[in-house]
Coordinates of C-alpha atoms in Angstrom, one line a residue:
M852 CA -28.3 16.3 21.9
V853 CA -29.7 18.5 19.2
N854 CA -33.2 18.2 17.8
I855 CA -33.5 18.7 14.1
E856 CA -35.8 17.7 11.2
I857 CA -34.5 16.1 7.9
N858 CA -37.0 15.6 5.1
G859 CA -39.9 15.6 7.6
K860 CA -38.2 13.2 9.9
S861 CA -37.6 14.4 13.5
L862 CA -34.2 13.4 14.8
S863 CA -32.1 13.9 18.0
V864 CA -28.4 13.9 17.2
P865 CA -25.2 14.6 19.1
E866 CA -24.2 18.2 19.3
G867 CA -21.3 18.9 16.9
S868 CA -22.6 16.4 14.3
T869 CA -22.5 17.6 10.7
I870 CA -25.7 17.5 8.6
L871 CA -24.0 14.8 6.5
S872 CA -23.2 12.5 9.4
A873 CA -26.6 13.1 11.0
A874 CA -28.4 12.2 7.8
Q875 CA -26.2 9.1 7.2
D876 CA -26.8 7.8 10.7
A877 CA -30.6 8.2 10.0
G878 CA -30.3 6.3 6.8
I879 CA -30.8 9.4 4.6
P880 CA -28.2 9.5 1.8
I881 CA -26.7 12.8 0.7
P882 CA -24.6 12.6 -2.4
H883 CA -21.0 13.8 -2.0
L884 CA -17.8 13.6 -4.0
C885 CA -14.8 15.3 -2.3
F886 CA -15.6 14.4 1.3
L887 CA -13.3 12.1 3.3
K888 CA -14.2 11.9 7.0
D889 CA -11.6 13.6 9.2
I890 CA -9.3 14.2 6.2
N891 CA -11.1 16.3 3.5
E892 CA -14.1 18.2 4.8
I893 CA -13.7 21.4 2.8
A894 CA -16.9 21.4 0.7
A895 CA -14.9 21.8 -2.5
C896 CA -17.3 20.0 -4.9
R897 CA -20.7 21.5 -3.6
I898 CA -22.5 18.2 -4.4
C899 CA -23.7 17.7 -0.9
V900 CA -25.6 21.0 -0.7
V901 CA -28.9 21.0 1.2
E902 CA -31.7 23.5 1.8
I903 CA -32.2 24.8 5.4
E904 CA -35.5 26.5 6.2
G905 CA -34.9 30.2 6.8
T906 CA -31.6 30.3 5.1
Q907 CA -31.4 31.9 1.6
R908 CA -28.4 30.1 0.2
L909 CA -27.8 26.3 -0.1
I910 CA -25.5 24.9 2.5
P911 CA -22.9 22.1 2.2
A912 CA -23.8 19.2 4.5
C913 CA -20.3 17.9 4.9
N914 CA -18.9 20.7 7.0
T915 CA -22.0 22.4 8.5
Q916 CA -22.9 21.5 12.0
V917 CA -26.5 20.9 13.1
E918 CA -28.2 23.5 15.2
E919 CA -31.3 23.2 17.4
G920 CA -34.5 23.4 15.5
M921 CA -32.9 23.0 12.0
V922 CA -35.3 22.0 9.3
I923 CA -33.4 20.4 6.4
K924 CA -34.3 19.3 3.0
T925 CA -31.8 17.1 1.2
N926 CA -33.7 16.6 -2.0
S927 CA -35.9 19.5 -2.8
P928 CA -36.3 20.7 -6.4
R929 CA -33.9 23.6 -5.7
V930 CA -31.3 21.2 -4.2
R931 CA -31.6 18.7 -7.1
A932 CA -31.2 21.5 -9.7
A933 CA -28.1 22.9 -8.0
R934 CA -26.6 19.5 -7.4
R935 CA -26.9 18.6 -11.0
T936 CA -25.6 21.9 -12.2
N937 CA -22.6 21.6 -10.0
L938 CA -21.9 18.1 -11.2
R939 CA -22.2 19.2 -14.9
L940 CA -19.7 22.0 -14.3
I941 CA -17.3 19.5 -12.8
L942 CA -17.8 17.2 -15.8
S943 CA -17.2 20.0 -18.2
E944 CA -13.6 20.0 -17.1
H945 CA -13.2 16.2 -16.9
N946 CA -11.9 13.9 -19.6
S947 CA -14.9 11.5 -19.6
T948 CA -13.4 8.7 -21.8
C949 CA -14.6 6.2 -19.3
T950 CA -14.3 3.1 -21.6
T951 CA -10.5 3.3 -21.6
C952 CA -10.1 4.6 -18.0
I953 CA -8.6 2.3 -15.4
R954 CA -11.2 3.4 -12.9
S955 CA -14.2 2.8 -15.1
G956 CA -16.7 0.9 -13.0
N957 CA -15.0 2.0 -9.8
C958 CA -15.1 5.8 -10.1
A959 CA -17.0 8.0 -7.7
L960 CA -17.6 10.6 -10.4
Q961 CA -19.0 8.1 -12.8
T962 CA -21.3 6.5 -10.1
L963 CA -22.5 9.9 -9.1
S964 CA -23.3 10.9 -12.7
H965 CA -25.4 7.7 -13.0
D966 CA -27.1 8.3 -9.7
L967 CA -28.0 11.9 -10.4
N968 CA -29.4 10.9 -13.9
I969 CA -26.9 13.0 -15.9
H970 CA -27.6 12.1 -19.5
Y971 CA -26.5 15.2 -21.4
Q972 CA -23.9 18.0 -21.0
P973 CA -25.0 21.6 -21.9
Y974 CA -21.6 23.1 -21.1
K975 CA -18.6 23.2 -23.4
L976 CA -16.0 20.5 -22.5
Q977 CA -12.7 22.0 -21.6
P978 CA -10.5 19.4 -19.8
E979 CA -7.1 20.4 -18.6
R980 CA -4.2 19.2 -20.9
S981 CA -2.4 16.2 -19.4
R982 CA 1.3 15.9 -19.1
V983 CA 1.7 12.2 -18.3
D984 CA 5.1 11.1 -17.0
L985 CA 5.6 7.3 -16.8
D986 CA 9.0 7.5 -15.2
A987 CA 7.5 7.4 -11.8
P988 CA 5.3 4.6 -10.4
V989 CA 2.5 7.1 -9.6
V990 CA 0.9 8.7 -12.7
R991 CA -1.2 11.9 -12.8
E992 CA -3.6 12.6 -15.7
A993 CA -4.6 16.3 -15.3
S994 CA -7.5 16.0 -17.6
K995 CA -9.3 13.7 -15.1
C996 CA -8.6 15.8 -12.0
I997 CA -11.7 17.3 -10.4
K998 CA -9.9 19.5 -7.9
C999 CA -11.4 17.8 -5.0
M1000 CA -8.1 18.2 -3.0
R1001 CA -8.2 14.7 -1.6
C1002 CA -4.7 13.9 -2.7
V1003 CA -3.4 17.1 -1.1
Q1004 CA -5.1 16.3 2.2
V1005 CA -4.1 12.7 2.3
C1006 CA -0.5 13.4 1.5
D1007 CA -0.4 16.2 4.1
K1008 CA -2.3 14.6 6.9
I1009 CA -1.8 10.9 6.6
Q1010 CA 1.7 10.9 5.0
S1011 CA 3.1 14.3 5.9
M1012 CA 5.0 14.5 2.6
H1013 CA 3.3 17.6 1.1
I1014 CA 3.9 16.4 -2.5
W1015 CA 0.6 17.8 -4.0
D1016 CA -0.6 21.4 -3.9
V1017 CA -2.9 23.8 -5.5
A1018 CA -1.4 25.5 -8.6
G1019 CA -2.6 28.3 -10.9
T1020 CA -5.3 30.9 -10.3
G1021 CA -8.8 31.7 -11.4
S1022 CA -10.0 29.4 -14.2
R1023 CA -6.5 27.9 -14.4
T1024 CA -6.6 26.6 -10.8
T1025 CA -5.6 23.0 -10.6
V1026 CA -3.8 20.4 -8.4
D1027 CA -0.3 19.5 -9.3
V1028 CA 3.0 18.5 -7.9
S1029 CA 4.1 21.2 -5.4
F1030 CA 6.6 23.9 -6.5
N1031 CA 6.0 23.1 -10.2
R1032 CA 8.2 19.9 -10.2
L1033 CA 7.9 16.6 -11.9
L1034 CA 6.9 13.8 -9.5
K1035 CA 10.1 11.9 -10.2
N1036 CA 12.1 14.9 -9.1
T1037 CA 10.4 15.0 -5.7
D1038 CA 11.0 13.0 -2.5
C1039 CA 7.7 11.2 -3.0
T1040 CA 7.8 7.8 -1.4
F1041 CA 5.4 6.4 -4.1
C1042 CA 3.2 4.9 -1.3
G1043 CA 0.1 5.4 -3.5
Q1044 CA -2.2 6.6 -0.8
C1045 CA -3.1 9.6 -3.0
V1046 CA -4.1 7.0 -5.7
T1047 CA -6.4 4.9 -3.4
H1048 CA -8.1 8.0 -2.2
C1049 CA -8.5 9.8 -5.6
P1050 CA -12.2 9.5 -6.6
T1051 CA -11.4 9.3 -10.3
G1052 CA -8.6 8.2 -12.6
A1053 CA -6.6 11.4 -12.2
L1054 CA -4.1 9.5 -10.1
T1055 CA -3.2 5.9 -10.9
V1056 CA -0.3 3.5 -10.5
R1057 CA 1.7 3.0 -13.7
D1058 CA 0.4 0.0 -15.5
D1059 CA 3.2 -2.5 -16.4
S1060 CA 1.0 -5.4 -17.4
N1061 CA 2.0 -5.3 -21.1
K1062 CA 5.6 -6.1 -20.1
V1063 CA 4.3 -9.2 -18.4
L1064 CA 2.1 -10.2 -21.4
R1065 CA 5.1 -9.9 -23.7
A1066 CA 7.2 -12.2 -21.5
L1067 CA 4.4 -14.7 -21.2
A1068 CA 4.1 -14.8 -25.0
D1069 CA 7.9 -15.3 -25.5
P1070 CA 8.7 -19.1 -25.8
E1071 CA 12.4 -18.3 -24.9
I1072 CA 11.5 -16.8 -21.6
T1073 CA 10.8 -18.7 -18.4
T1074 CA 8.3 -16.7 -16.3
V1075 CA 8.2 -16.8 -12.5
V1076 CA 5.7 -14.9 -10.4
Q1077 CA 5.8 -14.3 -6.7
V1078 CA 2.7 -13.2 -4.7
A1079 CA 3.0 -11.1 -1.5
P1080 CA 1.2 -12.1 1.7
A1081 CA -1.2 -9.1 1.7
V1082 CA -2.4 -9.9 -1.8
R1083 CA -4.1 -13.1 -0.7
A1084 CA -6.2 -11.0 1.7
A1085 CA -7.5 -8.7 -1.0
W1086 CA -7.3 -10.2 -4.5
A1087 CA -10.8 -11.7 -4.4
E1088 CA -12.6 -8.5 -3.3
S1089 CA -12.9 -7.3 -7.0
F1090 CA -14.6 -10.6 -7.9
D1091 CA -17.0 -10.4 -4.9
L1092 CA -16.0 -14.0 -4.0
A1093 CA -17.5 -15.6 -0.9
P1094 CA -14.8 -16.5 1.7
K1095 CA -14.9 -20.2 0.8
F1096 CA -13.9 -19.3 -2.8
A1097 CA -11.4 -16.5 -2.0
T1098 CA -8.6 -18.9 -1.3
T1099 CA -4.9 -18.7 -2.0
G1100 CA -5.2 -21.9 -4.0
R1101 CA -7.6 -20.4 -6.4
M1102 CA -5.4 -17.4 -6.8
V1103 CA -2.5 -19.7 -7.7
A1104 CA -4.7 -21.6 -10.2
A1105 CA -5.8 -18.4 -11.8
L1106 CA -2.2 -17.3 -12.3
R1107 CA -1.3 -20.6 -13.8
R1108 CA -4.1 -20.3 -16.3
M1109 CA -2.6 -17.0 -17.3
G1110 CA 0.5 -18.9 -18.4
F1111 CA 3.2 -18.4 -15.7
D1112 CA 5.7 -21.3 -15.6
Y1113 CA 6.3 -21.1 -11.9
I1114 CA 4.2 -19.6 -9.1
F1115 CA 5.8 -18.9 -5.8
D1116 CA 4.9 -17.4 -2.4
T1117 CA 6.7 -14.3 -1.3
S1118 CA 6.1 -15.7 2.2
F1119 CA 9.1 -17.9 1.5
T1120 CA 11.4 -15.0 1.4
A1121 CA 9.6 -13.3 4.2
D1122 CA 10.8 -16.2 6.3
L1123 CA 14.2 -15.8 4.8
T1124 CA 14.1 -12.0 5.6
I1125 CA 13.4 -12.9 9.3
M1126 CA 16.4 -15.3 9.4
E1127 CA 18.7 -12.5 8.1
E1128 CA 17.1 -9.6 9.8
G1129 CA 16.6 -11.5 13.1
S1130 CA 20.3 -12.6 13.0
E1131 CA 21.3 -9.1 12.2
F1132 CA 19.4 -7.6 15.1
L1133 CA 20.9 -10.1 17.6
E1134 CA 24.4 -9.3 16.2
R1135 CA 23.8 -5.6 16.7
F1136 CA 22.1 -6.1 20.1
T1137 CA 24.9 -8.1 21.6
H1138 CA 27.5 -5.7 20.3
R1139 CA 25.7 -2.5 21.0
G1140 CA 28.7 -0.2 21.1
K1141 CA 29.4 -0.8 17.4
Y1142 CA 26.1 0.5 16.1
R1143 CA 23.7 3.4 16.2
W1144 CA 20.2 2.8 17.6
P1145 CA 17.5 1.8 17.0
M1146 CA 17.6 -0.8 14.3
F1147 CA 14.8 -0.2 11.7
T1148 CA 13.2 -2.8 9.5
S1149 CA 13.9 -2.3 5.8
C1150 CA 11.0 -4.3 4.2
C1151 CA 9.0 -1.2 3.1
P1152 CA 10.5 0.8 0.2
G1153 CA 8.2 3.7 0.9
W1154 CA 9.7 4.0 4.4
V1155 CA 13.2 3.6 3.1
R1156 CA 12.7 6.5 0.7
F1157 CA 11.2 8.5 3.5
V1158 CA 14.1 8.1 6.0
K1159 CA 16.7 8.8 3.3
S1160 CA 15.0 12.1 2.3
Q1161 CA 13.6 13.3 5.7
Y1162 CA 16.0 11.8 8.2
P1163 CA 19.1 10.9 6.3
D1164 CA 21.3 10.6 9.4
Y1165 CA 19.3 7.5 10.4
T1166 CA 19.9 5.7 7.1
D1167 CA 22.7 3.5 8.7
C1168 CA 20.1 2.4 11.3
L1169 CA 18.2 0.5 8.6
S1170 CA 18.6 -3.2 8.6
T1171 CA 20.8 -4.1 5.6
A1172 CA 18.4 -7.0 4.7
K1173 CA 16.6 -6.6 1.4
S1174 CA 12.8 -6.7 1.3
P1175 CA 11.2 -10.2 0.7
Q1176 CA 10.4 -9.1 -2.8
Q1177 CA 14.1 -8.4 -3.7
M1178 CA 15.4 -11.4 -1.8
F1179 CA 13.1 -13.6 -3.9
G1180 CA 14.3 -12.1 -7.1
A1181 CA 18.0 -12.7 -6.1
V1182 CA 17.3 -16.3 -5.0
A1183 CA 15.3 -17.0 -8.1
K1184 CA 18.0 -15.8 -10.5
S1185 CA 20.7 -17.7 -8.6
Y1186 CA 19.8 -20.7 -6.6
F1187 CA 16.5 -21.6 -8.4
A1188 CA 18.0 -20.9 -11.9
E1189 CA 21.0 -23.2 -11.1
K1190 CA 18.7 -25.9 -9.7
K1191 CA 16.5 -25.9 -12.8
G1192 CA 19.3 -25.4 -15.3
I1193 CA 17.8 -22.1 -16.5
D1194 CA 19.8 -19.3 -17.9
P1195 CA 19.1 -16.5 -15.4
H1196 CA 19.1 -13.9 -18.2
K1197 CA 16.2 -15.8 -19.7
L1198 CA 14.3 -15.9 -16.3
F1199 CA 11.6 -13.2 -16.0
V1200 CA 10.6 -12.5 -12.4
V1201 CA 7.3 -10.9 -11.8
S1202 CA 6.1 -9.7 -8.4
V1203 CA 2.4 -9.2 -7.4
M1204 CA 2.5 -6.7 -4.6
P1205 CA -0.1 -4.6 -2.6
C1206 CA 2.3 -1.7 -3.0
S1207 CA 3.2 0.9 -5.7
A1208 CA 6.5 1.8 -4.1
K1209 CA 7.8 -1.7 -5.0
K1210 CA 7.8 -0.6 -8.6
A1211 CA 10.5 1.9 -7.7
E1212 CA 12.4 -0.5 -5.5
C1213 CA 12.9 -3.1 -8.2
E1214 CA 14.4 -0.4 -10.4
L1215 CA 17.1 0.6 -7.9
P1216 CA 20.7 0.2 -9.3
T1217 CA 21.6 -1.8 -6.1
M1218 CA 19.0 -4.6 -6.9
K1219 CA 21.0 -6.5 -9.5
D1220 CA 23.0 -9.0 -7.4
A1221 CA 22.1 -12.4 -8.8
C1222 CA 23.3 -12.1 -12.5
G1223 CA 23.7 -8.4 -13.3
D1224 CA 20.1 -8.1 -14.5
P1225 CA 17.4 -6.6 -12.3
D1226 CA 16.6 -9.3 -9.7
V1227 CA 12.9 -8.5 -10.2
D1228 CA 11.9 -7.5 -13.7
V1229 CA 8.3 -6.2 -13.2
V1230 CA 6.1 -5.4 -10.3
L1231 CA 2.3 -5.7 -10.7
T1232 CA -0.1 -4.3 -8.1
T1233 CA -3.0 -6.4 -6.8
R1234 CA -5.3 -4.3 -9.0
E1235 CA -3.1 -5.0 -12.1
M1236 CA -3.3 -8.7 -11.4
V1237 CA -7.1 -8.6 -11.2
R1238 CA -7.3 -6.6 -14.5
L1239 CA -5.1 -9.3 -16.2
L1240 CA -7.3 -12.1 -14.9
R1241 CA -10.4 -10.4 -16.1
S1242 CA -8.9 -9.7 -19.5
D1243 CA -8.1 -13.4 -19.8
C1244 CA -11.7 -14.2 -18.9
I1245 CA -10.6 -16.2 -15.9
V1246 CA -13.4 -17.0 -13.5
P1247 CA -11.8 -17.9 -10.2
T1248 CA -14.9 -19.8 -8.8
D1249 CA -14.6 -22.3 -11.6
L1250 CA -11.0 -23.2 -10.7
P1251 CA -9.8 -26.0 -8.5
E1252 CA -7.4 -25.0 -5.8
E1253 CA -3.7 -25.5 -6.6
P1254 CA -0.6 -25.2 -4.5
F1255 CA 2.4 -22.9 -4.9
D1256 CA 5.4 -24.5 -6.7
S1257 CA 8.5 -25.7 -5.0
P1258 CA 11.2 -25.0 -3.8
L1259 CA 10.3 -21.4 -3.2
G1260 CA 6.7 -21.7 -2.4
T1261 CA 6.5 -22.6 1.3
G1262 CA 5.7 -19.9 3.9
T1263 CA 4.9 -20.0 7.6
G1264 CA 2.3 -18.2 9.6
A1265 CA 5.1 -15.7 10.7
A1266 CA 5.6 -14.8 7.1
V1267 CA 2.0 -14.3 6.2
V1268 CA 1.6 -11.6 8.8
F1269 CA 4.3 -9.5 7.1
G1270 CA 1.4 -8.0 5.2
T1271 CA 0.0 -6.2 8.3
T1272 CA 1.3 -3.7 10.8
G1273 CA 3.1 -5.4 13.6
G1274 CA 3.6 -8.6 11.6
V1275 CA 7.3 -8.1 10.7
M1276 CA 8.1 -7.3 14.3
D1277 CA 6.1 -10.2 15.7
A1278 CA 7.7 -12.6 13.3
A1279 CA 11.2 -11.3 13.9
L1280 CA 10.9 -11.5 17.7
R1281 CA 9.7 -15.1 17.4
S1282 CA 12.8 -16.2 15.6
A1283 CA 15.2 -13.8 17.5
Y1284 CA 14.1 -15.5 20.7
Y1285 CA 14.9 -18.9 19.2
L1286 CA 18.2 -17.8 17.8
A1287 CA 19.2 -16.5 21.2
T1288 CA 17.9 -19.4 23.3
S1289 CA 17.5 -22.3 21.0
K1290 CA 14.0 -22.6 22.2
N1291 CA 10.7 -21.5 20.7
P1292 CA 8.6 -18.9 22.5
K1293 CA 4.9 -19.2 22.5
P1294 CA 3.7 -18.1 19.0
D1295 CA 1.5 -15.4 20.4
A1296 CA 4.1 -14.2 23.0
F1297 CA 4.6 -10.9 21.2
S1298 CA 0.9 -10.0 20.5
A1299 CA 1.4 -6.6 22.2
V1300 CA 2.8 -5.3 18.8
R1301 CA -0.5 -6.2 17.0
G1302 CA -3.5 -4.0 16.5
D1303 CA -4.6 -0.9 14.6
N1304 CA -3.0 1.7 16.7
P1305 CA -0.7 3.6 14.4
W1306 CA 2.1 3.8 17.0
K1307 CA 2.6 0.8 19.4
E1308 CA 5.4 0.1 21.7
A1309 CA 6.3 -2.8 24.0
T1310 CA 9.2 -4.3 26.0
F1311 CA 10.0 -8.0 25.9
N1312 CA 12.6 -10.1 27.7
I1313 CA 14.8 -12.4 25.5
P1314 CA 16.8 -14.7 27.8
G1315 CA 20.5 -14.4 27.2
A1316 CA 20.0 -11.1 25.3
G1317 CA 18.1 -8.9 27.8
Q1318 CA 15.2 -6.4 27.7
V1319 CA 14.2 -5.4 24.1
H1320 CA 12.3 -2.2 23.7
V1321 CA 10.4 -2.2 20.4
A1322 CA 8.0 0.1 18.5
V1323 CA 5.7 -0.5 15.5
V1324 CA 4.4 2.4 13.4
S1325 CA 2.3 2.7 10.3
S1326 CA 1.6 5.8 8.1
L1327 CA 4.3 8.3 7.4
A1328 CA 2.7 11.0 9.5
S1329 CA 2.9 8.7 12.6
T1330 CA 6.4 7.8 11.5
R1331 CA 7.4 11.4 11.5
L1332 CA 6.1 11.8 15.1
L1333 CA 8.2 8.8 16.1
M1334 CA 11.3 10.1 14.4
E1335 CA 10.9 13.5 16.1
A1336 CA 10.5 11.7 19.4
L1337 CA 13.8 9.8 18.8
E1338 CA 15.6 13.0 17.8
S1339 CA 14.4 14.8 20.9
G1340 CA 15.3 11.9 23.2
S1341 CA 11.7 11.5 24.4
A1342 CA 11.6 8.0 23.0
N1343 CA 14.2 5.2 23.1
Y1344 CA 13.9 1.9 21.3
D1345 CA 16.1 -1.1 20.2
F1346 CA 14.1 -2.3 17.3
V1347 CA 11.4 -0.4 15.2
E1348 CA 9.1 -1.7 12.5
V1349 CA 7.9 0.9 10.0
M1350 CA 5.3 0.6 7.3
A1351 CA 4.5 3.6 5.1
C1352 CA 0.8 2.8 4.6
P1353 CA -1.8 3.0 7.3
G1354 CA -2.4 -0.6 8.5
G1355 CA 0.7 -1.8 6.7
C1356 CA 0.8 -3.6 3.3
A1357 CA -2.8 -4.7 3.8
G1358 CA -3.7 -1.0 3.1
G1359 CA -1.1 -0.5 0.4
G1360 CA -1.4 1.8 -2.6
G1361 CA -1.8 -1.2 -4.9
Q1362 CA -4.7 -2.8 -3.2
P1363 CA -8.4 -2.8 -4.4
I1364 CA -10.1 0.6 -4.0
H1365 CA -13.3 0.9 -2.1
E1366 CA -14.6 4.4 -2.3
G1367 CA -14.7 6.1 1.1
E1368 CA -13.8 2.9 3.0
E1369 CA -10.6 1.7 4.6
W1370 CA -10.2 -2.1 4.5
A1371 CA -6.7 -2.5 5.9
A1372 CA -7.9 -3.6 9.3
E1373 CA -10.2 -6.3 7.9
R1374 CA -7.4 -7.6 5.6
G1375 CA -4.9 -7.5 8.4
A1376 CA -7.3 -9.5 10.7
L1377 CA -7.5 -12.2 8.0
L1378 CA -3.7 -12.5 7.8
W1379 CA -3.6 -13.0 11.6
E1380 CA -6.2 -15.7 11.3
L1381 CA -4.2 -17.4 8.6
D1382 CA -1.1 -17.3 11.0
A1383 CA -3.1 -18.8 13.8
K1384 CA -4.2 -21.7 11.6
S1385 CA -0.8 -22.3 10.2
K1386 CA 0.9 -25.6 11.0
I1387 CA 4.3 -23.9 11.2
R1388 CA 4.4 -20.5 12.9
F1389 CA 8.1 -19.8 13.1
S1390 CA 10.3 -18.6 10.2
H1391 CA 13.3 -20.7 11.3
E1392 CA 11.2 -23.9 11.0
N1393 CA 10.4 -23.3 7.3
P1394 CA 11.7 -26.6 5.7
E1395 CA 12.5 -25.0 2.3
V1396 CA 14.4 -22.1 4.0
K1397 CA 16.4 -24.7 5.9
T1398 CA 17.2 -26.5 2.6
L1399 CA 18.2 -23.2 1.0
Y1400 CA 20.7 -22.6 3.7
S1401 CA 22.1 -26.1 3.8
E1402 CA 22.4 -26.4 0.0
Y1403 CA 23.4 -22.9 -1.0
L1404 CA 23.6 -20.0 1.4
K1405 CA 25.2 -22.0 4.3
A1406 CA 24.3 -19.6 7.1
P1407 CA 22.5 -16.3 7.9
L1408 CA 24.8 -13.3 7.5
G1409 CA 27.3 -15.5 5.6
K1410 CA 29.3 -14.5 2.5
R1411 CA 26.8 -15.6 -0.1
S1412 CA 23.8 -14.5 2.1
H1413 CA 25.3 -11.0 2.3
Q1414 CA 25.9 -10.9 -1.4
L1415 CA 22.4 -11.9 -2.4
L1416 CA 20.2 -10.9 0.5
H1417 CA 21.6 -7.6 1.8
T1418 CA 22.1 -4.2 0.3
D1419 CA 23.8 -0.9 0.8
H1420 CA 21.1 1.8 1.4
A1421 CA 23.6 4.5 1.0
A1422 CA 24.6 3.5 -2.5
W1423 CA 21.7 5.3 -4.2
S1424 CA 20.2 8.8 -3.7
V1425 CA 16.7 10.4 -3.5
P1426 CA 16.2 13.6 -5.4
S1427 CA 16.9 15.9 -2.4
Q1428 CA 20.3 14.2 -1.8
Q1429 CA 21.1 14.6 -5.5
E1430 CA 20.4 18.3 -5.4
E1431 CA 22.7 18.7 -2.3
S1432 CA 25.5 16.9 -4.0

């Protein structure tokens, strides 16, 4: 332990602690802007400077370790003046049109300006010129960038993609896409982790809400919305709703007030995905010689883009099953449209997803199998849905709970946990066991794949099939480690679940942003609770999925199922593949 003094308070703190962490643990706040624990500790913003007795210059608290006998002042007149000057210099290069910024009210820079009592700007405003490109789901506005480097570090350390980098020199130094490229011309997975960790509105997810509003206002269009499992665990955070009000039923009621004709649960097609993917795994597993191993899940579009660009030789290891989002769109514009007598070309399918990569997925040329139009027309993130609810002055606490519509609105507990790391694997193994044995396992028999560890592995015995070696991984940096282990032969699996975002969809790039906090674990825990409370916990027992097969699809992996629910991952290219060709 090290003995120090902060603002006259004597403290004993662990050796190796930074001044910032020591102060926080003691309940002494030190303002900071660029800092992200264990990710971005480079003291770029100089907002966290403190005064140390006997030291001439001010010291950044975020990356300076405590020393025995240190006497620290976090709010002396000299510190306050320097901190405010540093913040004004940052603001002098920032486009401060807060009223029309998506992050207004949830912006670290805006909050800090209020907290430090910044009411005037003595410096000339010189924001960088923006080159906004709406062709990609992730959008950068250079004029709002504060050069904190968070996006660089998150992309490098958490996702290992190295999309962002420092560009220019001197006063022209900025952060931009590496190698002077447009984002759409890179192998960016569009996971959105850079967006959720950006402290300002410099990085955002493209807003597609106006497309939805136009469809809702068109009397010739029938609007259908599907809501992903992870959204129900996060949508109410922006409304500060108590748990008793933060229900799926109120979310459905709010969407109905917005004017959607039909509101469905993506959990329905998550169950459908399990039927197809589980059947596909058993087919491959019992005919091992025909396939390359392991088989990978294909629900996460960020992961699919990653493997196609970084490890293209493994593309044929992906399950051919579409993601639940895309399965829903295909079923809605075929089975549902026929059942309701609706022209599928007049059916507008909207997805509400925790994910920014889903916006790119629905635009793929291979996702038009139902009627020739895109199976999913528009993807909204959880944040976009919340903004639409607020713009319509909808108060969720005032609404009665309402159920999802039928016949595409029923989901099981197995489907709900699709929204968290380990959930897809857990659900798939439950139904694969049944498909192999005609008996249900215990619902929690595969709990070894659960938890927050970014790379989990387990072995299970499925009678009649044998020992199944599985792995579950989340975050692309962890995925890269797993892929390197596969390539070197140091790891060997039969079935692997990959989710691009840490913690899975619960921590997706479209979820509500909480500055400096990670909420994926809490959201994931809520989804596991919902699974445990569900009356039906096996995808193969979903009554509406059974009806879909009996009335329309006939059987998993059948001709119509293959046409609507499966895809060819090799039929489209990422930018690096296009350059090679």
